[in-house]
Short mmCIF file of C-alpha atoms in Angstrom, two decimals:
data_model
loop_
_atom_site.label_atom_id
_atom_site.label_comp_id
_atom_site.label_asym_id
_atom_site.label_seq_id
_atom_site.Cartn_x
_atom_site.Cartn_y
_atom_site.Cartn_z
CA MET A 1 100.43 112.60 110.39
CA ASP A 2 97.67 111.45 112.68
CA GLY A 3 95.67 108.29 112.82
CA TYR A 4 96.36 104.65 112.28
CA LEU A 5 98.04 104.93 108.88
CA GLY A 6 99.99 108.03 109.91
CA SER A 7 102.23 106.00 112.20
CA TYR A 8 102.98 103.61 109.34
CA ALA A 9 103.77 106.56 107.07
CA THR A 10 106.23 107.89 109.65
CA LEU A 11 107.85 104.45 109.88
CA GLY A 12 108.03 104.24 106.07
CA LEU A 13 109.67 107.67 105.83
CA MET A 14 112.24 106.70 108.46
CA LEU A 15 113.05 103.46 106.65
CA ALA A 16 113.35 105.31 103.32
CA ALA A 17 115.68 107.87 104.92
CA GLY A 18 117.81 105.06 106.35
CA VAL A 19 118.08 103.29 103.00
CA LEU A 20 118.88 106.59 101.28
CA LEU A 21 121.64 107.33 103.78
CA PHE A 22 123.05 103.81 103.31
CA VAL A 23 123.08 104.12 99.51
CA ALA A 24 124.59 107.62 99.67
CA ALA A 25 127.42 106.49 101.97
CA PHE A 26 128.36 103.54 99.76
CA GLY A 27 128.03 105.66 96.62
CA ALA A 28 130.37 108.30 98.06
CA ASN A 29 132.83 105.56 98.97
CA ARG A 30 132.74 104.20 95.42
CA LEU A 31 133.30 107.68 93.92
CA LEU A 32 136.11 108.73 96.26
CA ARG A 33 138.18 105.55 96.47
CA PRO A 34 141.27 105.12 94.29
CA ALA A 35 140.81 103.11 91.11
CA ASN A 36 143.94 100.98 91.59
CA PRO A 37 144.89 100.93 95.27
CA ALA A 38 148.55 100.37 96.10
CA GLU A 39 149.55 96.98 97.47
CA PRO A 40 152.44 97.64 99.85
CA LEU A 41 155.07 94.96 100.38
CA GLY A 42 154.06 92.54 103.14
CA LYS A 43 150.44 93.66 103.35
CA ARG A 44 149.06 90.14 103.36
CA ILE A 45 151.54 88.68 105.88
CA ALA A 46 150.10 87.68 109.25
CA TYR A 47 150.70 90.33 111.92
CA GLU A 48 151.35 89.33 115.50
CA SER A 49 152.30 92.00 118.04
CA GLY A 50 154.66 93.73 115.64
CA ILE A 51 156.89 90.65 115.31
CA ASP A 52 157.23 88.63 112.13
CA PRO A 53 155.58 85.24 112.59
CA VAL A 54 158.05 82.40 113.09
CA GLY A 55 157.26 78.70 113.29
CA GLY A 56 154.05 76.79 112.78
CA ASP A 57 150.53 77.97 113.25
CA TRP A 58 149.60 75.48 115.99
CA ALA A 59 150.04 76.31 119.65
CA GLN A 60 148.84 74.47 122.73
CA ALA A 61 146.69 76.51 125.10
CA GLN A 62 146.78 75.92 128.85
CA ILE A 63 143.45 74.81 130.32
CA ARG A 64 143.98 76.83 133.51
CA TYR A 65 143.21 80.09 131.70
CA TYR A 66 139.75 78.76 130.85
CA VAL A 67 139.27 77.71 134.48
CA TYR A 68 140.13 81.24 135.67
CA ALA A 69 137.65 82.70 133.19
CA TYR A 70 134.99 80.22 134.32
CA LEU A 71 135.55 81.06 137.98
CA TYR A 72 135.37 84.77 137.21
CA VAL A 73 132.04 84.33 135.42
CA LEU A 74 130.76 82.21 138.29
CA PHE A 75 131.49 84.85 140.91
CA ALA A 76 130.32 87.69 138.68
CA VAL A 77 126.97 85.92 138.40
CA GLU A 78 126.97 85.54 142.17
CA ALA A 79 127.36 89.30 142.53
CA VAL A 80 124.48 89.84 140.10
CA PHE A 81 122.22 87.69 142.29
CA LEU A 82 123.42 89.17 145.59
CA PHE A 83 122.75 92.80 144.72
CA PRO A 84 118.96 92.64 144.22
CA TRP A 85 118.63 90.46 147.32
CA ALA A 86 120.57 93.02 149.37
CA VAL A 87 118.40 95.86 148.05
CA ILE A 88 115.08 94.30 149.07
CA PHE A 89 116.31 92.49 152.19
CA ASP A 90 115.02 95.11 154.66
CA ARG A 91 111.37 94.78 153.55
CA PRO A 92 109.05 93.36 156.21
CA GLU A 93 107.77 90.43 154.10
CA PHE A 94 111.29 88.99 153.82
CA GLY A 95 112.39 87.25 156.97
CA GLY A 96 114.22 84.13 157.97
CA ALA A 97 113.35 82.35 154.73
CA ALA A 98 115.25 84.95 152.68
CA ILE A 99 118.28 84.62 154.94
CA ALA A 100 118.15 80.82 154.71
CA GLU A 101 117.87 80.86 150.91
CA MET A 102 120.81 83.22 150.56
CA GLY A 103 122.77 81.14 153.05
CA VAL A 104 122.24 78.04 150.90
CA PHE A 105 123.23 79.99 147.78
CA VAL A 106 126.44 81.35 149.31
CA GLY A 107 127.17 77.94 150.87
CA VAL A 108 127.04 76.20 147.49
CA LEU A 109 129.39 78.83 146.04
CA ALA A 110 131.70 78.46 149.03
CA LEU A 111 131.81 74.69 148.45
CA GLY A 112 132.71 75.36 144.82
CA ILE A 113 135.61 77.63 145.70
CA LEU A 114 136.76 75.22 148.43
CA TYR A 115 136.77 72.42 145.85
CA ALA A 116 138.80 74.55 143.42
CA TRP A 117 141.22 75.45 146.20
CA ARG A 118 141.72 71.81 147.32
CA LYS A 119 142.32 70.71 143.71
CA ARG A 120 144.98 73.46 143.48
CA ILE A 121 143.21 75.10 140.56
CA LEU A 122 143.70 78.54 142.07
CA THR A 123 147.50 78.32 142.38
CA TRP A 124 149.42 80.30 139.79
CA THR A 125 152.44 78.42 138.40
#
């Protein structure tokens, strides 16, 4: 299939094949499934680590876990920005300005971790 309309015909055939596969899969599921599936005892009870649930459904979450996740994301993003800078650092057009910019970037992150350390956010209790 060549030409302008040939590419649309190829796309149309691919879409038709995808729809046909979708319909065939759901049709096979409908034909092969049991008519009246068994409902075992306790199927609709909440499952929690293999232990029967006891008590209410409300639990208080500690904020420090969110802080750890936030700090992890912060330093993962730092690594994402440091890698490309380190790859192109040896090029001649990058000089003292590139070092100064990265110094400011790492300095701001260092201030952030120093703040978290002084507030005792990083201590595990």
